[in-house]
Amino acid sequence: MAKPDHTQNTSPDDESKEKGLDFIRTIIAKDNESGKHGGKVATRFPPEPNGYLHIGHAKSICLNFGIAGEHEKGTCNLRFDDTNPTKEDVEYVDSIMEDVRWMGFGWNELHYASDYFEQLYEFAVELIKAGKAYVCDLSPEEIRAYRGTLKEPGKNSPYRDRTPEENLDLFQRMRAGEFEDGSRVLRAKIDMAAPNLILRDPTLYRIRRAHHHRTGDKWLIYPMYDFTHCLSDAIEGITHSICTLEFENNRALYDWVLDNVSAPCHPQQIEFARLNLSHTVLSKRKLIQLVEKGLVNGWSDPRMPTISGLRRRGYPPEALRNFCDRIGVAKRDSMVDMALLEFCVREHLNEVAPRVMGVLNPLKVVITNYPEGESEELDCPLHPTDPSQGSRMLPFSGELYIEREDFMEDPPKKFFRLSPGKEVRLRYAYFITCQEVIKDENGEVVELRCTYDPATKGGDAPDGRKVKATLHWVSARHACTSEVRLYEHLFTQENPNDVEEGKDFTDYINPDSLKVLKDCKVEPSLANAGPGYQCQFERMGYFCVDSVDPDTGLVIFNRTVTLRDQWAKIQKSQQPQPKKNNKKKKK
C-alpha cells in the first residue's frame, strides 16, 4: 500500500494564498486537483466521551464539518473514541451530540470506536503473526525505564523475542481473562532506538476489567488510542484525519500501523495548532479539577470555556463559528485574546438582540408633578435599526427606578447624568430635573424628587434645548424583580498555565468572576421570558435568561457580555501611531 504524501509540511503556495485557503484546505485542494481520492473529502470529529466539549473543540468542529460542507462529495462523521471505559459516561456522549448540533452541524454517520473492537483485535492478531507485535510482562514503571530518553536509546524488553505462536497464545488468553489487570500488554515491535520515542515499542492493548457503556463486560482488553484512531479512520474511509499539534509525533505510529496491517485505506493525518484562549484553561484535566474541587458550579457554569457553559452564558453559535473563522488555522501555537471572542459575541448580538430596560442597582425617583396614581404606555422599538422586530408598550408612571450610578449629589465637572438641579432625558419618555435628595439615617441616598416637562414626551424639547445624558429606567409600579448574575474572566492572569514556582493554576482564579445581584428591576415585557431568551439591557450589556424559579416566577439573567468593546481598543493600541512633526516652521 502506498504511503500518503505528507504535503502538510510545505507552506501554501502563492495561488492558495490568493484563494484565501489555509494550509489544510490547500492540501485538500491539491488532492482534488490530482484526483487522489476521486473528489472525495471525508473527515471526522472524534471526541473521547470523558468530559464536556470546550471552545477548543468548537474550532475542530468548525474545521472538520466546515471542510466537508465545502465539497460536493464531502462527508464528516461523528465518532466517539470510547476505548477507556473507566473514564467514559453516556452523559458525555449525550452532551457532545447536543453541542455539535447546537453549533449548527450534522454528521453523516455516527460511529463508536467500540463498534470496531472485533476488527481491531483481528488487526492486532495480524501484527502478532507477522512478528511485529509481542506480549510484554514488564510493569508500566519498567516499560518507562526501558524506553530511554531523548539522548539515550531504550533497551529491548526481555519478552521482545517471544515467538509469534507464543505471543498469539498469550494475547488470546489476555482476552479470555486469564491474567490480572496491568500484568501484561501487547506492544508493537518497532525500534527501541528510534529518535521518536513514540516508536519505541508502544503499547497497543492493555488488560482492563471495566464495564463499558456500550459493550458491557464483553471485553477484558482494550486498544490504546494510537492503535484505535488510525484504524477507525481507515475502516470509515476517512481521507484527511485532522488533529491538533500534540499528535504530530504520533503521526509516525499512525502511518506505521496502517502500513503493517491490511487496512482498507491509508488516510492522511494533518496537524494544526490547538486553540489557546486568554484568562481560561482548555486542558481537560484542569477543567475536571475545577469541577471536582467545586471551584465552579459544574461543567455548564457560565464561567467555564465549555460549549455548554458558553451556551448557558448566552454566547450564540453564530458568534462561535465567526470566532473560529477569524482565528483561522495555523501550524504554530499562539494565545488568542478573550476580547476577540467577546467581540464576535457582541457583534452578532448587536444585530439580533431586542433592546429592553433593566435597572441592576435601583434608585427610586418620584416625579412630583406627574398626576398621582396615573400611568401611560409608551410605544418603544425593540431594535434601533431593525423595524421588523416590532415594538413593545412600556408603562411610565410617577415613580420610577434609575441606575444608582446615574446619580451623583456632588458630581465632578464632566459628569452629565442626574444631579441636583440638572436635567436629563429618560429614554423614550421625558426630560426630568432633580429637585430634592432624600437620605436615610446613615446618610445614604434612598430617593430622588424630580419634576418632568410634559412637553418633552418622546425625548425632545419643543424649544430646542438639549441635554447631555439619556438614562434608562423602569416604572416602579410595573417593574418585575429579577436576579442578575454578572460574570467576568475566570482567571486574573492572562495565561493561567504560566504559574509561578510553588503555585497552582487555581491560585489565579478571579474572586470576582461572579457577582449576584438580587433586587434588580426589569421592564414588565420580560415577565414571561423563558430560558435562553437573549436581549440587550440598554446601556448595561447583553443578557440572557438562565432560568425561571417555578415557584416564584423569578427570572434569573446571566450577563453574556458588556457593551464595552475591549477588542476594538486592543486593535487600536496595536496600530502604528503617526509620527508627530516637531519641526518648527520657518519664519
Coordinates of C-alpha atoms in Angstrom, one line a residue:
M1 CA 0.0 0.0 0.0
A2 CA 1.4 3.4 -1.0
K3 CA 2.1 5.8 1.8
P4 CA 0.3 9.2 1.8
D5 CA 2.1 12.2 0.6
H6 CA 2.8 14.3 3.7
T7 CA 2.5 17.7 2.0
Q8 CA 1.2 19.3 5.1
N9 CA 4.9 20.1 5.9
T10 CA 5.1 22.5 3.0
S11 CA 3.9 26.1 3.0
P12 CA 0.8 27.2 1.0
D13 CA 1.9 28.4 -2.4
D14 CA 1.1 31.8 -3.8
E15 CA -2.0 30.5 -5.6
S16 CA -3.5 29.2 -2.4
K17 CA -2.8 32.5 -0.7
E18 CA -4.6 34.3 -3.4
K19 CA -7.6 32.0 -2.9
G20 CA -7.5 32.6 0.8
L21 CA -7.0 28.9 1.7
D22 CA -5.4 27.8 4.9
F23 CA -2.7 25.1 4.7
I24 CA -5.1 22.3 5.3
R25 CA -7.6 23.4 2.6
T26 CA -4.6 23.8 0.3
I27 CA -3.6 20.2 0.8
I28 CA -7.2 19.1 0.1
A29 CA -7.4 21.3 -2.9
K30 CA -4.2 19.7 -4.4
D31 CA -5.6 16.2 -3.7
N32 CA -8.8 17.1 -5.5
E33 CA -6.8 18.6 -8.5
S34 CA -4.8 15.4 -8.7
G35 CA -7.8 13.1 -8.4
K36 CA -6.2 11.4 -5.4
H37 CA -9.5 10.4 -3.8
G38 CA -11.8 10.9 -6.8
G39 CA -13.1 14.2 -5.5
K40 CA -14.0 12.6 -2.1
V41 CA -13.3 14.5 1.1
A42 CA -14.1 12.5 4.2
T43 CA -13.3 14.0 7.6
R44 CA -14.4 13.1 11.2
F45 CA -14.7 14.6 14.6
P46 CA -13.5 12.0 17.1
P47 CA -14.0 13.2 20.7
E48 CA -13.4 11.0 23.8
P49 CA -16.6 10.7 25.9
N50 CA -14.9 11.5 29.1
G51 CA -15.8 15.2 29.5
Y52 CA -17.7 18.1 28.1
L53 CA -16.6 19.8 24.9
H54 CA -14.9 23.2 25.2
I55 CA -14.3 26.1 22.8
G56 CA -11.1 24.4 21.6
H57 CA -13.3 21.5 20.4
A58 CA -15.5 24.1 18.7
K59 CA -12.6 25.1 16.5
S60 CA -12.1 21.4 15.5
I61 CA -15.9 21.0 14.9
C62 CA -15.9 24.0 12.6
L63 CA -12.8 22.9 10.8
N64 CA -13.9 19.2 10.2
F65 CA -17.6 19.8 9.5
G66 CA -16.8 23.0 7.6
I67 CA -14.3 21.4 5.2
A68 CA -16.8 18.6 4.5
G69 CA -19.5 21.1 3.8
E70 CA -17.4 22.9 1.3
H71 CA -17.2 19.9 -1.1
E72 CA -19.8 18.2 -3.2
K73 CA -18.5 14.8 -2.1
G74 CA -17.7 15.9 1.4
T75 CA -18.7 13.9 4.5
C76 CA -17.9 14.3 8.2
N77 CA -18.6 11.5 10.7
L78 CA -19.0 11.9 14.5
R79 CA -17.0 9.1 16.1
F80 CA -16.7 8.5 19.9
D81 CA -13.3 7.2 20.8
D82 CA -14.6 5.1 23.6
T83 CA -11.6 2.9 24.4
N84 CA -11.2 3.9 28.1
P85 CA -14.3 2.7 30.0
T86 CA -13.1 3.8 33.4
K87 CA -13.5 7.5 32.4
E88 CA -16.4 7.4 30.0
D89 CA -20.1 8.0 30.5
V90 CA -23.3 8.2 28.5
E91 CA -23.8 11.7 30.0
Y92 CA -20.8 12.9 28.0
V93 CA -21.9 11.2 24.8
D94 CA -25.3 12.9 25.0
S95 CA -23.7 16.3 25.8
I96 CA -21.3 16.1 22.9
M97 CA -24.1 15.3 20.4
E98 CA -26.1 18.2 21.7
D99 CA -23.1 20.5 21.4
V100 CA -22.4 19.6 17.8
R101 CA -26.0 20.1 16.8
W102 CA -26.2 23.4 18.7
M103 CA -23.0 24.6 16.8
G104 CA -25.1 24.2 13.6
F105 CA -23.6 20.9 12.2
G106 CA -24.9 17.5 11.5
W107 CA -22.9 14.3 11.0
N108 CA -23.1 12.0 8.0
E109 CA -22.6 8.9 10.1
L110 CA -22.4 8.2 13.9
H111 CA -19.8 5.7 15.0
Y112 CA -18.1 4.5 18.1
A113 CA -14.6 3.0 18.3
S114 CA -16.2 0.2 20.3
D115 CA -18.1 -0.8 17.1
Y116 CA -14.7 -1.9 15.7
F117 CA -13.3 -3.8 18.7
E118 CA -13.5 -7.2 16.9
Q119 CA -11.8 -5.8 13.8
L120 CA -9.2 -4.1 15.9
Y121 CA -8.5 -7.3 17.6
E122 CA -8.0 -9.1 14.3
F123 CA -5.6 -6.3 13.1
A124 CA -3.6 -6.9 16.3
V125 CA -3.5 -10.6 15.5
E126 CA -2.1 -9.7 12.0
L127 CA 0.7 -7.9 13.6
I128 CA 1.5 -10.7 16.0
K129 CA 1.5 -13.3 13.2
A130 CA 3.8 -11.1 11.2
G131 CA 6.2 -10.8 14.1
K132 CA 5.5 -7.1 14.6
A133 CA 3.8 -7.2 18.0
Y134 CA 4.5 -9.1 21.2
V135 CA 3.1 -9.6 24.6
C136 CA 5.2 -7.9 27.3
D137 CA 5.2 -8.8 31.0
L138 CA 7.1 -5.6 32.2
S139 CA 5.2 -3.4 34.6
P140 CA 4.3 0.1 33.5
E141 CA 7.2 1.5 35.5
E142 CA 9.6 -0.9 33.9
I143 CA 8.4 -0.1 30.5
R144 CA 9.0 3.6 31.2
A145 CA 12.5 2.8 32.4
Y146 CA 13.3 0.7 29.4
R147 CA 12.1 3.4 27.0
G148 CA 15.2 5.5 27.4
T149 CA 15.4 9.3 26.9
L150 CA 15.8 11.7 24.0
K151 CA 19.5 11.4 24.4
E152 CA 19.8 7.7 25.2
P153 CA 18.3 4.7 23.3
G154 CA 15.9 2.4 25.0
K155 CA 16.5 -1.3 25.9
N156 CA 14.7 -4.2 24.5
S157 CA 12.2 -5.9 26.7
P158 CA 13.3 -9.4 27.8
Y159 CA 10.0 -10.6 26.3
R160 CA 10.6 -9.0 22.9
D161 CA 11.8 -12.2 21.2
R162 CA 8.9 -14.4 22.0
T163 CA 7.7 -16.4 19.0
P164 CA 4.6 -15.3 17.1
E165 CA 2.9 -18.5 18.3
E166 CA 3.6 -17.8 21.9
N167 CA 2.5 -14.2 21.6
L168 CA -0.7 -15.2 19.9
D169 CA -1.5 -17.7 22.7
L170 CA -0.8 -15.1 25.4
F171 CA -2.9 -12.5 23.6
Q172 CA -5.8 -14.8 23.3
R173 CA -5.5 -15.7 27.0
M174 CA -5.4 -11.9 27.8
R175 CA -8.7 -11.6 26.0
A176 CA -10.1 -14.6 27.9
G177 CA -9.3 -13.0 31.2
E178 CA -6.6 -15.4 32.5
F179 CA -4.3 -12.6 33.6
E180 CA -4.6 -9.7 36.1
D181 CA -5.1 -6.1 35.1
G182 CA -1.7 -4.5 34.3
S183 CA 0.2 -7.8 34.3
R184 CA 0.7 -7.9 30.5
V185 CA 0.3 -5.6 27.5
L186 CA 0.6 -6.1 23.8
R187 CA 3.3 -3.9 22.3
A188 CA 4.3 -3.0 18.7
K189 CA 7.7 -4.3 17.7
I190 CA 9.3 -1.3 16.0
D191 CA 12.7 0.1 17.2
M192 CA 13.8 0.8 20.8
A193 CA 16.5 3.1 19.5
A194 CA 14.1 5.2 17.3
P195 CA 14.7 9.0 17.7
N196 CA 11.0 9.4 18.0
L197 CA 10.2 7.9 21.4
I198 CA 6.6 7.1 20.3
L199 CA 8.1 4.4 18.1
R200 CA 9.9 2.6 20.9
D201 CA 7.6 -0.4 21.0
P202 CA 4.5 1.5 22.0
T203 CA 1.6 -0.3 23.9
L204 CA -1.3 -1.4 21.7
Y205 CA -3.5 -3.3 24.1
R206 CA -3.8 -3.4 27.9
I207 CA -5.9 -5.6 30.3
R208 CA -8.6 -3.7 32.0
R209 CA -11.6 -5.2 33.7
A210 CA -14.1 -2.3 33.5
H211 CA -17.8 -2.1 32.4
H212 CA -18.1 -0.4 29.1
H213 CA -21.1 1.9 28.4
R214 CA -21.8 0.1 25.1
T215 CA -20.2 -3.4 25.2
G216 CA -20.8 -4.1 28.8
D217 CA -18.4 -6.7 30.2
K218 CA -17.7 -8.5 26.9
W219 CA -14.2 -7.2 26.6
L220 CA -11.4 -7.5 29.2
I221 CA -8.7 -6.0 26.9
Y222 CA -8.9 -2.5 25.4
P223 CA -6.9 -1.0 22.5
M224 CA -4.9 2.2 23.0
Y225 CA -5.8 5.4 21.4
D226 CA -2.9 5.4 18.8
F227 CA -3.8 1.9 17.6
T228 CA -7.6 2.6 17.5
H229 CA -7.6 6.0 15.9
C230 CA -5.8 5.3 12.7
L231 CA -7.6 2.0 12.1
S232 CA -11.0 3.6 12.8
D233 CA -10.2 6.3 10.2
A234 CA -9.3 3.6 7.7
I235 CA -12.4 1.5 8.4
E236 CA -14.6 4.6 7.8
G237 CA -12.7 5.6 4.6
I238 CA -11.5 8.9 6.0
T239 CA -9.4 10.8 3.5
H240 CA -8.0 13.5 5.8
S241 CA -7.5 12.9 9.5
I242 CA -7.3 16.4 11.0
C243 CA -6.0 16.7 14.6
T244 CA -4.1 19.1 16.8
L245 CA -0.3 19.6 17.0
E246 CA 0.2 17.5 20.1
F247 CA -0.3 14.4 17.8
E248 CA 2.4 15.5 15.4
N249 CA 4.9 12.9 16.8
N250 CA 2.2 10.3 16.8
R251 CA 1.8 10.5 13.1
A252 CA 4.8 8.2 12.6
L253 CA 2.9 5.5 14.6
Y254 CA -0.3 6.3 12.8
D255 CA 1.4 5.5 9.5
W256 CA 3.3 2.5 10.9
V257 CA 0.2 0.7 12.0
L258 CA -1.6 1.3 8.7
D259 CA 1.4 0.2 6.7
N260 CA 1.7 -3.0 8.6
V261 CA -1.9 -4.3 8.6
S262 CA -4.4 -5.0 5.8
A263 CA -6.3 -1.7 6.4
P264 CA -8.8 -0.8 3.6
C265 CA -7.1 2.6 3.0
H266 CA -4.4 4.9 4.4
P267 CA -5.8 8.3 5.5
Q268 CA -3.5 11.2 5.8
Q269 CA -3.0 12.8 9.2
I270 CA -2.7 16.6 9.2
E271 CA -2.0 18.6 12.4
F272 CA -3.0 22.1 13.2
A273 CA -2.4 24.4 16.2
R274 CA -4.8 24.0 19.0
L275 CA -6.7 27.0 20.4
N276 CA -5.2 28.7 23.4
L277 CA -7.5 31.4 24.9
S278 CA -6.5 34.0 27.4
H279 CA -7.8 34.1 31.0
T280 CA -9.0 30.5 30.9
V281 CA -7.8 26.9 30.7
L282 CA -8.6 24.4 28.0
S283 CA -6.9 21.3 29.4
K284 CA -9.5 18.7 30.1
R285 CA -7.5 17.6 33.2
K286 CA -7.6 21.1 34.6
L287 CA -11.3 21.6 33.8
I288 CA -12.1 18.4 35.7
Q289 CA -10.1 19.7 38.7
L290 CA -12.2 22.9 38.6
V291 CA -15.4 20.9 38.6
E292 CA -14.4 18.2 41.2
K293 CA -12.9 20.7 43.6
G294 CA -16.1 22.8 43.5
L295 CA -14.3 25.9 42.2
V296 CA -17.1 26.3 39.6
N297 CA -20.7 25.1 39.6
G298 CA -20.3 22.2 37.2
W299 CA -19.4 21.7 33.6
S300 CA -22.0 24.2 32.4
D301 CA -21.0 27.0 34.7
P302 CA -21.2 30.2 32.5
R303 CA -17.6 31.0 33.5
M304 CA -16.3 27.7 32.0
P305 CA -15.0 27.6 28.4
T306 CA -17.2 24.5 27.8
I307 CA -19.6 24.8 24.9
S308 CA -22.5 24.1 27.4
G309 CA -21.1 26.9 29.7
L310 CA -20.8 29.4 26.8
R311 CA -24.4 28.4 25.7
R312 CA -25.7 29.0 29.1
R313 CA -24.0 32.3 29.3
G314 CA -25.7 33.4 26.2
Y315 CA -23.0 33.0 23.6
P316 CA -24.8 32.3 20.2
P317 CA -23.4 29.6 17.9
E318 CA -23.1 32.1 15.1
A319 CA -20.6 34.0 17.2
L320 CA -18.5 30.9 18.0
R321 CA -18.4 30.0 14.3
N322 CA -17.4 33.5 13.4
F323 CA -14.7 33.4 16.0
C324 CA -13.3 30.1 14.7
D325 CA -13.3 31.6 11.2
R326 CA -11.5 34.7 12.3
I327 CA -8.7 33.0 14.2
G328 CA -8.1 30.7 11.2
V329 CA -5.9 27.6 11.0
A330 CA -2.2 27.7 11.8
K331 CA 0.7 25.4 12.4
R332 CA 2.1 27.2 15.4
D333 CA 0.5 27.6 18.9
S334 CA -0.4 31.1 19.9
M335 CA -2.6 32.8 22.5
V336 CA -5.9 34.3 21.3
D337 CA -7.2 37.2 23.4
M338 CA -10.6 36.5 25.1
A339 CA -11.6 40.0 23.9
L340 CA -11.8 38.7 20.3
L341 CA -14.3 36.1 21.3
E342 CA -16.3 38.7 23.2
F343 CA -16.2 41.0 20.1
C344 CA -17.7 38.2 18.0
V345 CA -20.5 37.7 20.5
R346 CA -21.2 41.4 20.8
E347 CA -21.1 41.9 17.0
H348 CA -23.8 39.2 16.5
L349 CA -26.0 40.2 19.4
N350 CA -25.9 43.8 18.3
E351 CA -27.6 42.7 15.1
V352 CA -30.3 40.4 16.5
A353 CA -30.9 41.1 20.3
P354 CA -34.0 43.1 21.2
R355 CA -33.5 46.1 23.4
V356 CA -35.2 46.3 26.7
M357 CA -34.6 48.1 30.0
G358 CA -33.3 46.7 33.2
V359 CA -32.0 48.5 36.3
L360 CA -29.4 46.5 38.2
N361 CA -28.8 48.7 41.2
P362 CA -32.1 50.6 41.5
L363 CA -32.5 54.1 43.0
K364 CA -36.1 55.3 43.3
V365 CA -37.3 58.5 41.6
V366 CA -40.5 60.2 42.4
I367 CA -41.8 62.7 39.8
T368 CA -43.7 65.2 42.0
N369 CA -45.6 67.0 39.2
Y370 CA -46.8 63.8 37.5
P371 CA -50.5 63.1 38.0
E372 CA -50.8 60.9 41.2
G373 CA -51.8 57.3 40.7
E374 CA -51.8 57.6 36.9
S375 CA -49.7 55.9 34.3
E376 CA -49.3 55.8 30.5
E377 CA -47.8 53.5 27.9
L378 CA -45.1 54.4 25.6
D379 CA -44.5 52.6 22.3
C380 CA -40.9 51.7 22.2
P381 CA -39.0 49.9 19.4
L382 CA -37.3 46.6 20.2
H383 CA -34.4 47.4 17.9
P384 CA -32.9 50.7 16.7
T385 CA -32.1 49.6 13.1
D386 CA -34.4 46.5 12.6
P387 CA -38.0 47.6 12.4
S388 CA -39.1 44.0 11.7
Q389 CA -38.6 43.2 15.4
G390 CA -41.5 45.5 16.2
S391 CA -42.1 47.3 19.5
R392 CA -43.4 46.8 23.0
M393 CA -45.5 49.1 25.2
L394 CA -43.6 50.4 28.1
P395 CA -45.5 51.7 31.1
F396 CA -44.5 55.1 32.6
S397 CA -45.7 56.4 36.0
G398 CA -44.8 59.0 38.6
E399 CA -42.5 56.6 40.5
L400 CA -39.5 55.1 38.6
Y401 CA -36.2 53.3 39.2
I402 CA -33.0 54.5 37.6
E403 CA -29.5 53.1 38.0
R404 CA -27.8 54.3 41.2
E405 CA -24.6 55.1 39.4
D406 CA -26.5 57.5 37.2
F407 CA -26.9 60.0 40.1
M408 CA -24.2 61.9 42.0
E409 CA -25.0 64.5 44.6
D410 CA -21.8 66.3 44.2
P411 CA -20.7 65.5 40.6
P412 CA -17.3 66.2 39.0
K413 CA -17.1 68.6 36.1
K414 CA -17.7 66.1 33.3
F415 CA -20.5 64.1 35.0
F416 CA -23.5 64.7 32.7
R417 CA -26.0 62.4 34.3
L418 CA -28.5 63.2 37.0
S419 CA -27.5 65.5 39.9
P420 CA -29.3 68.3 41.9
G421 CA -30.7 70.9 39.6
K422 CA -29.6 69.1 36.4
E423 CA -31.9 68.0 33.6
V424 CA -31.6 64.6 31.8
R425 CA -33.6 62.7 29.3
L426 CA -35.4 59.4 30.2
R427 CA -35.2 57.0 27.3
Y428 CA -38.3 57.2 25.1
A429 CA -40.1 59.4 27.8
Y430 CA -39.5 62.9 29.2
F431 CA -36.9 65.3 30.4
I432 CA -36.7 65.3 34.2
T433 CA -34.9 67.6 36.7
C434 CA -33.7 66.6 40.1
Q435 CA -35.1 68.9 42.8
E436 CA -34.6 67.2 46.1
V437 CA -32.4 64.3 47.5
I438 CA -33.8 62.1 50.3
K439 CA -31.4 60.2 52.5
D440 CA -31.8 57.6 55.3
E441 CA -30.4 57.9 58.8
N442 CA -27.0 56.7 57.6
G443 CA -26.8 59.5 55.0
E444 CA -27.3 57.1 52.1
V445 CA -29.4 58.4 49.2
V446 CA -32.7 56.4 49.0
E447 CA -34.9 58.6 46.8
L448 CA -34.8 61.5 44.4
R449 CA -37.6 64.0 44.0
C450 CA -37.8 65.3 40.4
T451 CA -40.1 67.2 38.1
Y452 CA -40.8 66.4 34.5
D453 CA -41.6 68.5 31.4
P454 CA -44.7 67.1 29.8
A455 CA -43.8 68.9 26.5
T456 CA -40.8 66.7 26.1
K457 CA -42.6 63.4 25.6
G458 CA -40.6 61.2 23.2
G459 CA -37.3 62.7 24.3
D460 CA -37.2 66.1 22.5
A461 CA -37.9 69.6 23.8
P462 CA -40.1 71.9 21.6
D463 CA -37.9 74.9 22.5
G464 CA -34.8 73.1 21.2
R465 CA -32.9 72.8 24.5
K466 CA -30.5 70.0 24.7
V467 CA -29.5 67.6 27.5
K468 CA -26.2 65.7 27.6
A469 CA -27.4 62.4 29.1
T470 CA -30.1 59.8 28.4
L471 CA -30.9 57.4 31.2
H472 CA -32.7 54.0 31.2
W473 CA -35.4 53.4 33.7
V474 CA -38.4 51.3 34.7
S475 CA -41.7 52.1 36.2
A476 CA -41.6 51.2 39.9
R477 CA -45.2 50.0 40.0
H478 CA -44.9 47.8 36.9
A479 CA -41.3 46.5 37.2
C480 CA -40.5 42.9 37.8
T481 CA -37.9 41.9 40.4
S482 CA -35.2 39.7 38.9
E483 CA -31.8 38.2 39.9
V484 CA -28.9 39.1 37.6
R485 CA -25.5 37.3 37.6
L486 CA -22.6 39.3 36.4
Y487 CA -19.7 37.2 35.0
E488 CA -16.1 38.2 34.5
H489 CA -13.0 36.2 33.4
L490 CA -12.5 33.1 35.5
F491 CA -8.8 33.8 35.9
T492 CA -7.0 37.0 36.8
Q493 CA -3.9 36.0 34.8
E494 CA -3.8 36.1 31.0
N495 CA -2.2 32.7 30.9
P496 CA -3.2 30.7 34.0
N497 CA -0.9 27.8 32.7
D498 CA 2.1 30.0 33.3
V499 CA 2.4 29.7 37.0
E500 CA 5.0 30.9 39.5
E501 CA 7.1 28.4 41.3
G502 CA 5.2 26.9 44.3
K503 CA 1.8 27.9 42.9
D504 CA -1.0 26.1 41.1
F505 CA -3.2 27.4 38.3
T506 CA -6.1 27.5 40.7
D507 CA -4.3 30.2 42.7
Y508 CA -5.2 32.6 39.8
I509 CA -8.9 32.1 40.0
N510 CA -10.7 35.5 39.9
P511 CA -12.6 36.0 43.2
D512 CA -14.8 38.5 41.4
S513 CA -15.6 36.2 38.4
L514 CA -19.3 36.0 39.6
K515 CA -21.3 38.7 41.3
V516 CA -25.0 38.1 42.1
L517 CA -27.4 41.0 42.2
K518 CA -30.7 40.1 44.0
D519 CA -33.0 43.1 43.7
C520 CA -32.8 44.1 40.1
K521 CA -35.8 45.7 38.4
V522 CA -36.7 44.9 34.8
E523 CA -39.5 46.1 32.5
P524 CA -42.7 44.0 32.6
S525 CA -42.3 42.7 29.0
L526 CA -39.7 40.3 30.5
A527 CA -42.0 38.7 33.0
N528 CA -42.6 35.7 30.7
A529 CA -39.2 35.4 29.2
G530 CA -38.0 31.8 29.2
P531 CA -34.6 30.2 29.5
G532 CA -32.3 31.1 26.6
Y533 CA -34.0 34.4 25.8
Q534 CA -31.4 37.0 24.7
C535 CA -31.6 40.7 24.9
Q536 CA -29.7 43.9 25.5
F537 CA -30.4 45.8 28.7
E538 CA -29.9 49.3 27.2
R539 CA -26.7 50.9 28.4
M540 CA -25.8 47.8 30.5
G541 CA -24.9 45.0 28.2
Y542 CA -26.2 41.8 26.7
F543 CA -28.1 39.3 28.9
C544 CA -29.9 36.0 28.6
V545 CA -32.4 34.2 30.8
D546 CA -30.6 31.4 32.7
S547 CA -33.7 30.0 34.5
V548 CA -37.1 30.8 35.9
D549 CA -38.0 29.8 39.5
P550 CA -41.0 27.5 39.1
D551 CA -42.5 28.6 42.5
T552 CA -42.0 32.4 42.5
G553 CA -41.6 33.1 38.8
L554 CA -38.4 34.9 39.5
V555 CA -36.5 35.4 36.2
I556 CA -32.7 34.9 36.6
F557 CA -30.5 36.6 34.0
N558 CA -26.9 36.0 33.1
R559 CA -24.8 38.8 31.7
T560 CA -23.4 37.5 28.4
V561 CA -21.1 40.3 27.6
T562 CA -20.7 44.0 28.3
L563 CA -21.3 46.8 25.8
R564 CA -17.7 47.9 26.1
D565 CA -15.7 46.7 23.1
Q566 CA -12.3 45.8 24.6
W567 CA -11.1 44.2 21.3
A568 CA -11.5 47.4 19.4
K569 CA -9.3 49.1 22.0
I570 CA -6.7 46.4 21.7
Q571 CA -6.6 46.7 17.9
K572 CA -6.4 50.4 18.0
S573 CA -3.5 50.2 20.5
Q574 CA -1.6 47.9 18.2
Q575 CA -1.9 50.1 15.2
P576 CA 1.2 52.3 14.4
Q577 CA 0.7 55.8 15.5
P578 CA 1.5 58.7 13.1
K579 CA 4.8 60.4 14.0
K580 CA 4.4 63.9 15.3
N581 CA 6.1 66.6 13.3
N582 CA 8.2 68.5 15.8
K583 CA 9.9 70.6 13.2
K584 CA 9.3 74.3 13.7
K585 CA 8.0 76.3 10.8
K586 CA 10.4 78.7 9.3
K587 CA 9.5 82.3 9.7

